[in-house]
mmCIF file of C-alpha atoms and ligand atoms in Angstrom:
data_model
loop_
_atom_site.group_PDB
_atom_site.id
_atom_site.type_symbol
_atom_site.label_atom_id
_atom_site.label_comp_id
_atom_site.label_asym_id
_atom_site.label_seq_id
_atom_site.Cartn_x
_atom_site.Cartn_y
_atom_site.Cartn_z
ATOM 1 C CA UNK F 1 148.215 100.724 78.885
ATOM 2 C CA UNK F 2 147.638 102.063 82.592
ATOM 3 C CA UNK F 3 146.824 105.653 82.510
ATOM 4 C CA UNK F 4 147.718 106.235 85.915
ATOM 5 C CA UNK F 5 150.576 103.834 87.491
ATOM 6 C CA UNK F 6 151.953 104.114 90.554
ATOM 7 C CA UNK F 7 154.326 101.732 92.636
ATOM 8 C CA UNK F 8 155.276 102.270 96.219
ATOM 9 C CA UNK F 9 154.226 105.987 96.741
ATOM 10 C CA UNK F 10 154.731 107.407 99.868
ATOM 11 C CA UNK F 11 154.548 111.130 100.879
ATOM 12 C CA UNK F 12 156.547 112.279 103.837
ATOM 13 C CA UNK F 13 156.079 115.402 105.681
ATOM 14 C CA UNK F 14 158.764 117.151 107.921
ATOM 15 C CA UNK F 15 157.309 117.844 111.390
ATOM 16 C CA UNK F 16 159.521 119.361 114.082
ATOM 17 C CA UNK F 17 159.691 116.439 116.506
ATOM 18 C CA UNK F 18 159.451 113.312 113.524
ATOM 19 C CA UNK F 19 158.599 112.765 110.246
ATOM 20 C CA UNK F 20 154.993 112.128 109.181
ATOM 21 C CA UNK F 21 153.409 109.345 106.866
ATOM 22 C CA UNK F 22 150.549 110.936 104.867
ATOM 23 C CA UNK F 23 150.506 108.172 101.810
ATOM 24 C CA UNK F 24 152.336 104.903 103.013
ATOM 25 C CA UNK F 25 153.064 102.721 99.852
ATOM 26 C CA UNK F 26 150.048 103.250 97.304
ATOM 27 C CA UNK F 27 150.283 101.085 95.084
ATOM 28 C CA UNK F 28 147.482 102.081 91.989
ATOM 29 C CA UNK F 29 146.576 101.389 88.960
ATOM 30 C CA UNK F 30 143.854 103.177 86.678
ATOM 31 C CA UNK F 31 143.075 102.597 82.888
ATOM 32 C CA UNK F 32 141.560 104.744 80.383
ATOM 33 C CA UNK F 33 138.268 105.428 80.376
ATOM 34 C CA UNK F 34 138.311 104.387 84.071
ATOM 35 C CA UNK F 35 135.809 106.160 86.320
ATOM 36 C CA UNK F 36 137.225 105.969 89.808
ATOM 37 C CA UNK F 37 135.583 107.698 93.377
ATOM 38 C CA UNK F 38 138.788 108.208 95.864
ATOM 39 C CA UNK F 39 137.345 108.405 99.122
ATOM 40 C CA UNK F 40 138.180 108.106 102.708
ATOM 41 C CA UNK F 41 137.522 110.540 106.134
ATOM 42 C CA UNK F 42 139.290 113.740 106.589
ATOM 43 C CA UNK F 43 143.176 113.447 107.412
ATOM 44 C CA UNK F 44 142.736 110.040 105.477
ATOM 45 C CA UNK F 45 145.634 111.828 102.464
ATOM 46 C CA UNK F 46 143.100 112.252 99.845
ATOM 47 C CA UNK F 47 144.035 115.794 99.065
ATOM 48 C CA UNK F 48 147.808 114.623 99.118
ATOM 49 C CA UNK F 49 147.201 111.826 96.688
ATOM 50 C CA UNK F 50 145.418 114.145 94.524
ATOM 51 C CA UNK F 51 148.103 116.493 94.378
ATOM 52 C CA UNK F 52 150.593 114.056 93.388
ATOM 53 C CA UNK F 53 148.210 112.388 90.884
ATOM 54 C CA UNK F 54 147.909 115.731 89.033
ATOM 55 C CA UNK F 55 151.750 116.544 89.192
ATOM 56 C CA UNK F 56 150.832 119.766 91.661
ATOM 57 C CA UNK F 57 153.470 117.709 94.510
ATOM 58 C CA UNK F 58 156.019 114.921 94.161
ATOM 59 C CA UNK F 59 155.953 111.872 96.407
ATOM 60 C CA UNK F 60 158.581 111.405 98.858
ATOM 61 C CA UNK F 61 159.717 107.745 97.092
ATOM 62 C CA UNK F 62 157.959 105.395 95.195
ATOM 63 C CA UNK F 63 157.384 105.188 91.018
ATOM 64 C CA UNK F 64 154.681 107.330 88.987
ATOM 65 C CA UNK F 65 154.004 107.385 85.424
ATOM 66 C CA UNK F 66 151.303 109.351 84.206
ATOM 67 C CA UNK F 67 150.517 108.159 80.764
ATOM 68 C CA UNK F 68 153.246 106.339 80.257
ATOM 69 C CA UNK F 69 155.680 109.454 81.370
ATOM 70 C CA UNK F 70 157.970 109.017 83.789
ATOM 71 C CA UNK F 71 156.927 111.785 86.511
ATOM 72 C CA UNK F 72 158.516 111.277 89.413
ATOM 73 C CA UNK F 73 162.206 112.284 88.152
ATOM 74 C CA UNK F 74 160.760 115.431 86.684
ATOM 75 C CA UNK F 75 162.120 119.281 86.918
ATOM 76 C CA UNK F 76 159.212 121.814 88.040
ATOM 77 C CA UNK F 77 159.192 123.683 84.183
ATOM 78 C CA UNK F 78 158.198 119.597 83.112
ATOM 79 C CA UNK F 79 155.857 119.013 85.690
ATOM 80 C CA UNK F 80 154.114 122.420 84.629
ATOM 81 C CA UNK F 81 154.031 120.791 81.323
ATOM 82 C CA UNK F 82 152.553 117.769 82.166
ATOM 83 C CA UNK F 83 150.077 119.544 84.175
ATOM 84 C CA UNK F 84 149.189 121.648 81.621
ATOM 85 C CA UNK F 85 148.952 118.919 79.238
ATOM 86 C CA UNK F 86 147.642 115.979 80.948
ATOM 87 C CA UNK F 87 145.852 116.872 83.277
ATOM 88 C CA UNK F 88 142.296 118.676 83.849
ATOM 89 C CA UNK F 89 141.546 120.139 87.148
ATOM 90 C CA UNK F 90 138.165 120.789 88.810
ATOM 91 C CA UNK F 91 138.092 122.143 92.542
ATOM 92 C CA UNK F 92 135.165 122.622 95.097
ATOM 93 C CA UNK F 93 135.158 126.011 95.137
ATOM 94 C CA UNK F 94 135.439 126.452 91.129
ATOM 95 C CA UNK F 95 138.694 128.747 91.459
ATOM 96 C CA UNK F 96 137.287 130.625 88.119
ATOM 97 C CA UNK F 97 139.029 133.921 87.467
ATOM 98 C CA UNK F 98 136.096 136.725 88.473
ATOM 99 C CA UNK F 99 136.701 139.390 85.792
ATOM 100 C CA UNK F 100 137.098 137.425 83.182
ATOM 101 C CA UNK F 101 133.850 135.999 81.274
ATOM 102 C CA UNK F 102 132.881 132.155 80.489
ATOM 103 C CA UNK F 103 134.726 131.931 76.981
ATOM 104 C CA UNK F 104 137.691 133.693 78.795
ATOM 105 C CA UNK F 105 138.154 131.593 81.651
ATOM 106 C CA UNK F 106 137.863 128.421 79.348
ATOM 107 C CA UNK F 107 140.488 129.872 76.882
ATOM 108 C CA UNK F 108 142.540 130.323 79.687
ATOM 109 C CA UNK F 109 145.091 126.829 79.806
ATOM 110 C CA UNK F 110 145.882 127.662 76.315
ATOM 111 C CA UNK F 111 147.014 131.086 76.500
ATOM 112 C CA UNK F 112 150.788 130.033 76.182
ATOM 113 C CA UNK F 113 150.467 127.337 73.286
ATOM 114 C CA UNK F 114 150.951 128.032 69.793
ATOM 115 C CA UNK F 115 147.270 128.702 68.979
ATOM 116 C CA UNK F 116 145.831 131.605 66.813
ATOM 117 C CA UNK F 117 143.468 133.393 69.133
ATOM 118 C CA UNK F 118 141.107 132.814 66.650
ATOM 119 C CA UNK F 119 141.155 128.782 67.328
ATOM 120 C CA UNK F 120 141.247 129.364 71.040
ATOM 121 C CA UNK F 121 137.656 130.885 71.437
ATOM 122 C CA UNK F 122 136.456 127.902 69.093
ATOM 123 C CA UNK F 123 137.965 125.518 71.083
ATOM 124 C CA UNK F 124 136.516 127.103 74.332
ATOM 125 C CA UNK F 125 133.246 127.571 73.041
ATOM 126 C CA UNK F 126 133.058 123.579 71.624
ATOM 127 C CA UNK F 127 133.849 123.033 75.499
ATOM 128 C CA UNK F 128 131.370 125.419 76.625
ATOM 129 C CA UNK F 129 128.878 123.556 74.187
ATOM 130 C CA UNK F 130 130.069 120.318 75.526
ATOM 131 C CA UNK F 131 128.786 121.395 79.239
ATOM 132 C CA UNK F 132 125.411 122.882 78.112
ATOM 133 C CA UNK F 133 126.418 126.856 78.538
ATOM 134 C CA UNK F 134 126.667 128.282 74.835
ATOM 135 C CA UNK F 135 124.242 130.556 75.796
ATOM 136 C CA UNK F 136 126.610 131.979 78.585
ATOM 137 C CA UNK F 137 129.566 132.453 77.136
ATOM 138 C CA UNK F 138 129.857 136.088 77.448
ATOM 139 C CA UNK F 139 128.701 135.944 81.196
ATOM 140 C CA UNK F 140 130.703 136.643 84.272
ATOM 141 C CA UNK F 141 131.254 134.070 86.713
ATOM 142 C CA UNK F 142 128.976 136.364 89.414
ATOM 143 C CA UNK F 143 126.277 136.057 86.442
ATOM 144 C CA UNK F 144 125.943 132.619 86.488
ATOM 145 C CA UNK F 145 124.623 130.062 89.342
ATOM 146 C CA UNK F 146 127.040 127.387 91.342
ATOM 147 C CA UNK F 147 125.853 124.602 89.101
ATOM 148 C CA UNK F 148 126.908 126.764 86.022
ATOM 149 C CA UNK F 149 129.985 128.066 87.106
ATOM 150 C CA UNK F 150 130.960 124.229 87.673
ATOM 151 C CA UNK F 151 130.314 123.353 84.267
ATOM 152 C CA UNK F 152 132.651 126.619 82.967
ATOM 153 C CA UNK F 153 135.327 125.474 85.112
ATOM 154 C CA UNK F 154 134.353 121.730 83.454
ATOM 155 C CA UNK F 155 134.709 123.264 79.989
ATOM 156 C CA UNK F 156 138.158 125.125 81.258
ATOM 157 C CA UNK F 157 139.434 121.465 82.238
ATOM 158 C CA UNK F 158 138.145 119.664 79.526
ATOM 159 C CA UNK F 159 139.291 122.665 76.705
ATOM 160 C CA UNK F 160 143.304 120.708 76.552
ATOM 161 C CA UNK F 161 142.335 117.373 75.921
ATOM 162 C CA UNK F 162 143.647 116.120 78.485
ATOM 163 C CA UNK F 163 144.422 112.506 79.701
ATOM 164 C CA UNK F 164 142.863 112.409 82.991
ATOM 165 C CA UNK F 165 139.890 114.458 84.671
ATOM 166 C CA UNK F 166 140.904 115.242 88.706
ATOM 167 C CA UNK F 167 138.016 116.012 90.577
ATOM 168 C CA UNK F 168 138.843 117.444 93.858
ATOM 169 C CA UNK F 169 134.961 117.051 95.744
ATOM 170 C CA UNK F 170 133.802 118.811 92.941
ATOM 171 C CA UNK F 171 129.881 119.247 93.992
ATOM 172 C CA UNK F 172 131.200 119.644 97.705
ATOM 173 C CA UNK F 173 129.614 123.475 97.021
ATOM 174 C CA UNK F 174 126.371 122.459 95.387
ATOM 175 C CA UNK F 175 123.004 121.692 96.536
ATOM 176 C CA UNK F 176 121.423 117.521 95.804
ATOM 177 C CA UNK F 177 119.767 119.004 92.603
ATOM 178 C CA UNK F 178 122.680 120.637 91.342
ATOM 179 C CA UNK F 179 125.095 117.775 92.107
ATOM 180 C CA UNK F 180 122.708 115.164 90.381
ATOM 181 C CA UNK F 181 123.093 117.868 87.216
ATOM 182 C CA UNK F 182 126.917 117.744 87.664
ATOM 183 C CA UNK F 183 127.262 114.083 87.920
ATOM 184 C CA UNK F 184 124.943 113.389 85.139
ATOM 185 C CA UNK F 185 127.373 115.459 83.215
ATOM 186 C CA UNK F 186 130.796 113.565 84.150
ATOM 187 C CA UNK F 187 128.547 110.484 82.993
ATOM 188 C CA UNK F 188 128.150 111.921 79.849
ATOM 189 C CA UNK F 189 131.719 113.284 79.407
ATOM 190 C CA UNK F 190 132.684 109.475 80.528
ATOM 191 C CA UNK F 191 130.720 108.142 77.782
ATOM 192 C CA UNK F 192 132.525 109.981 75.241
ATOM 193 C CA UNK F 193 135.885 108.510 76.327
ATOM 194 C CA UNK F 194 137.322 110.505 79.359
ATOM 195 C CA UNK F 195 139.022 108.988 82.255
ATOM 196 C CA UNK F 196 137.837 110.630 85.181
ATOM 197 C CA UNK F 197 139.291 110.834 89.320
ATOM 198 C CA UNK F 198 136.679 111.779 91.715
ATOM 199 C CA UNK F 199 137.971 112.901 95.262
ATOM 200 C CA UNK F 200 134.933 112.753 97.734
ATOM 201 C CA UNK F 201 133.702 112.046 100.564
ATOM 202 C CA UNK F 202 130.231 111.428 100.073
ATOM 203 C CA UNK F 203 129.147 107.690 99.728
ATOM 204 C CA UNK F 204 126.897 109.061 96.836
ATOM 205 C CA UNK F 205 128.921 110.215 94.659
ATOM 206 C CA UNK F 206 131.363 107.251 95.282
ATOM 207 C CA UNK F 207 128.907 104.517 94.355
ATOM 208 C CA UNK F 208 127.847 106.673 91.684
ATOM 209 C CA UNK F 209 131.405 105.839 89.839
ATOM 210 C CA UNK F 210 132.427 102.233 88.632
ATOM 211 C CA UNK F 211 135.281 101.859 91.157
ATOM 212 C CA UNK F 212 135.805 103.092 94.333
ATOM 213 C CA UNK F 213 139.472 103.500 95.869
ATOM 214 C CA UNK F 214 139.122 103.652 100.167
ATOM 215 C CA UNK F 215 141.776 105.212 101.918
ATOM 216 C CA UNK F 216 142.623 105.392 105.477
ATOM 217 C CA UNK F 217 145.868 106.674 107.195
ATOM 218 C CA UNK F 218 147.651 106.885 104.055
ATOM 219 C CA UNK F 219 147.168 103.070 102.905
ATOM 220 C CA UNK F 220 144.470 101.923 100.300
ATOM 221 C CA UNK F 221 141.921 99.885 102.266
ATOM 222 C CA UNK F 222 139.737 98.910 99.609
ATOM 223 C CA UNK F 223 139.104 98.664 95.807
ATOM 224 C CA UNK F 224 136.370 97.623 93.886
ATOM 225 C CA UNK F 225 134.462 97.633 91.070
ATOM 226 C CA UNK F 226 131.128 97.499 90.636
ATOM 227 C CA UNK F 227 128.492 98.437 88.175
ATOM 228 C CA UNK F 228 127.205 101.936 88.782
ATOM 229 C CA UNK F 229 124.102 102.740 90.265
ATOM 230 C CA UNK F 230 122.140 104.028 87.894
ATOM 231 C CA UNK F 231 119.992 106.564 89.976
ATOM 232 C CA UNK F 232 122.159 109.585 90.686
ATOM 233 C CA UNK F 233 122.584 110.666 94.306
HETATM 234 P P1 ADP I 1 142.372 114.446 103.265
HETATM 235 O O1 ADP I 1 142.391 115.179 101.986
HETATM 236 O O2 ADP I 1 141.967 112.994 103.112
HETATM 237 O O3 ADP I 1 141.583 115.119 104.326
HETATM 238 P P2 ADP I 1 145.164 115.230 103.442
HETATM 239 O O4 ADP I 1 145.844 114.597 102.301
HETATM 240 O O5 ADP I 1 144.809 116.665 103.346
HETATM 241 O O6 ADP I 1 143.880 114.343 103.839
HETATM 242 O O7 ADP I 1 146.053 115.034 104.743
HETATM 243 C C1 ADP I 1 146.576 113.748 105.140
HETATM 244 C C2 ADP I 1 147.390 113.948 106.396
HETATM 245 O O8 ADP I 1 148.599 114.659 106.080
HETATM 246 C C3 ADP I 1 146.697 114.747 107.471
HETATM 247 O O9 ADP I 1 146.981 114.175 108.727
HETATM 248 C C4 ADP I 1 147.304 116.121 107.348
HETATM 249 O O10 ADP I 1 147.317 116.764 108.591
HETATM 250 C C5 ADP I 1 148.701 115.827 106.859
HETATM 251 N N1 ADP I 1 149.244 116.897 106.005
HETATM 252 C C6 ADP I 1 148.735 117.319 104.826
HETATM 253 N N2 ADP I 1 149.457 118.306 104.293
HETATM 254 C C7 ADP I 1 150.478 118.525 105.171
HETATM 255 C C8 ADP I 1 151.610 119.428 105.209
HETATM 256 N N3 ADP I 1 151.826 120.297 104.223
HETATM 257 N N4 ADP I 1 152.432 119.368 106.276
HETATM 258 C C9 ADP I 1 152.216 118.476 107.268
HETATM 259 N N5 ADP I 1 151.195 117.603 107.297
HETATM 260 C C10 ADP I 1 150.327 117.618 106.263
HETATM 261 P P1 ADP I 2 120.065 127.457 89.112
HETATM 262 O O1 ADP I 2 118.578 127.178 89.182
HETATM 263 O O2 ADP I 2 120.756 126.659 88.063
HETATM 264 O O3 ADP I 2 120.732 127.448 90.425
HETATM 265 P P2 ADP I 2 119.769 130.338 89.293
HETATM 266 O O4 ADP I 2 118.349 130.240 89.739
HETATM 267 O O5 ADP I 2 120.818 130.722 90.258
HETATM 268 O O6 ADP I 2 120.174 128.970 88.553
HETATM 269 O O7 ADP I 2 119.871 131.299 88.046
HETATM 270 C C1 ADP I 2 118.922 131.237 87.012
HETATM 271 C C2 ADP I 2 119.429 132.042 85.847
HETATM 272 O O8 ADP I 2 119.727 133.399 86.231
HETATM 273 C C3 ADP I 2 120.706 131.464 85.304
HETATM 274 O O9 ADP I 2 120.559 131.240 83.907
HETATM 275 C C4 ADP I 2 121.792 132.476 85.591
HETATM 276 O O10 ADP I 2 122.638 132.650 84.450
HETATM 277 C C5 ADP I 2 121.024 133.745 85.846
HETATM 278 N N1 ADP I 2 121.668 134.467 86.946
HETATM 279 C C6 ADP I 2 121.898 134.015 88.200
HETATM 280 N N2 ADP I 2 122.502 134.935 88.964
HETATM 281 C C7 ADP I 2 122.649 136.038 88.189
HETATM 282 C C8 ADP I 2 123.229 137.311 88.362
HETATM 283 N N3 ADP I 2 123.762 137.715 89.539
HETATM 284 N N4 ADP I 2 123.231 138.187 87.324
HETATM 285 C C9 ADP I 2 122.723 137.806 86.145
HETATM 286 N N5 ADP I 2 122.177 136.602 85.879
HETATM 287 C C10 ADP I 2 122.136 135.712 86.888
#
């Protein structure tokens, strides 16, 4: 089964004059353990696409299911659920909370589940492990480096389980070392199973994933597969 289906989405947006078209029909399909680049130029409704992948915004018409869930009939209190539940954010400017410490930030999507507090800071520290920072758990976001502060707020969207990984230009902040060190990591988080978006719009980083989704003007231009290059941008 399709992880991600979606049939006919468009995304409208009032203006004062006339409506405007930011997605016009997408039609997309993604499987699990798919490892997909979205890219396009600026304006091209990557952002908006994003935000309706990951439940944050509903499409003006069209069908979504998100793992097999119906989404685009949904209330707000069941999108937050879904979101919560399905669906693991990472942003290019890490959006980590700044007083609270590694563990903290990665325990934060499951404050409001059922889980003993005790299982909490083991889950957050196996995703802490997973990224390579056991070491900083008790550190402060201003403690750590770019690179590291990435991987907490990897470990924070990897910590639910969740079905998809949504990358919004994730190493758009970092420096070429740092992003290699990034991307090496979604390659090993891919390996172990994880479907994984990546919104970008650096040719790098696109080839680097096995499919690569163009977009332009709100319409899917392209779409193909290809092996990926092994040598990291
Ligand atoms: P990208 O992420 O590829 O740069 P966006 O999805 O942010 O593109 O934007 C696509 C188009 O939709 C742009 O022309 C942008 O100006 C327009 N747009 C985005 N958000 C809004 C909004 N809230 N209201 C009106 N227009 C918007
Ligand atoms: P990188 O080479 O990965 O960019 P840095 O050179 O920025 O890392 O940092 C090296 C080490 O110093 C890291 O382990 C980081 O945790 C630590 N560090 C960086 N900034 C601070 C800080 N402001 N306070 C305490 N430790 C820091």
């Amino acid at each position: 089964a399709n992880i991600i289906d979606m049939q006919g989405i468009c995304k409208h947006y009032q203006m004062t004059e006339k409506t405007f078209c930011a997605l016009n029909d997408i039609n997309l399909s993604i499987n699990a353990n798919d490892y997909v680049a979205i890219t396009g130029p600026s304006g091209a409704g990557k952002s908006t696409l994003m935000n309706i992948l990951g439940c944050l915004d509903t499409p003006s018409s069209g069908q979504y299911h998100l793992a097999g869930v119906p989404v685009t009939q949904m209330s707000e209190t069941q999108l937050a659920h879904i979101r919560n539940h399905s669906v693991g954010f990472i942003f290019q400017s890490f959006n980590l909370l700044p007083r609270a410490t590694a563990l903290e930030n990665v325990m934060q999507p499951l404050v409001f589940r059922f889980i003993a507090m005790k299982a909490r800071k083991a889950r957050a520290a196996e995703a802490l492990r997973r990224v390579g920072l056991s070491d900083k758990m008790h550190h402060f976001p201003s403690q750590l480096s770019g690179g590291q502060r990435q991987r907490v707020a990897i470990a924070r969207a990897l910590v639910t389980n969740p079905e998809v990984l949504l990358g919004d230009e994730p190493t758009g902040n970092l420096d070429s070392h740092t992003t290699r060190e990034i991307m090496q990591l979604f390659d090993e988080i891919h390996d172990s199973g994880q479907t994984i978006i990546l919104i970008t719009h650096e040719t790098e980083i696109a080839n680097h994933c096995y499919r690569v989704i163009n977009i332009n003007d709100g319409q899917i231009v392209s779409n193909t597969n290809h092996m990926r290059t092994e040598k990291c941008p």
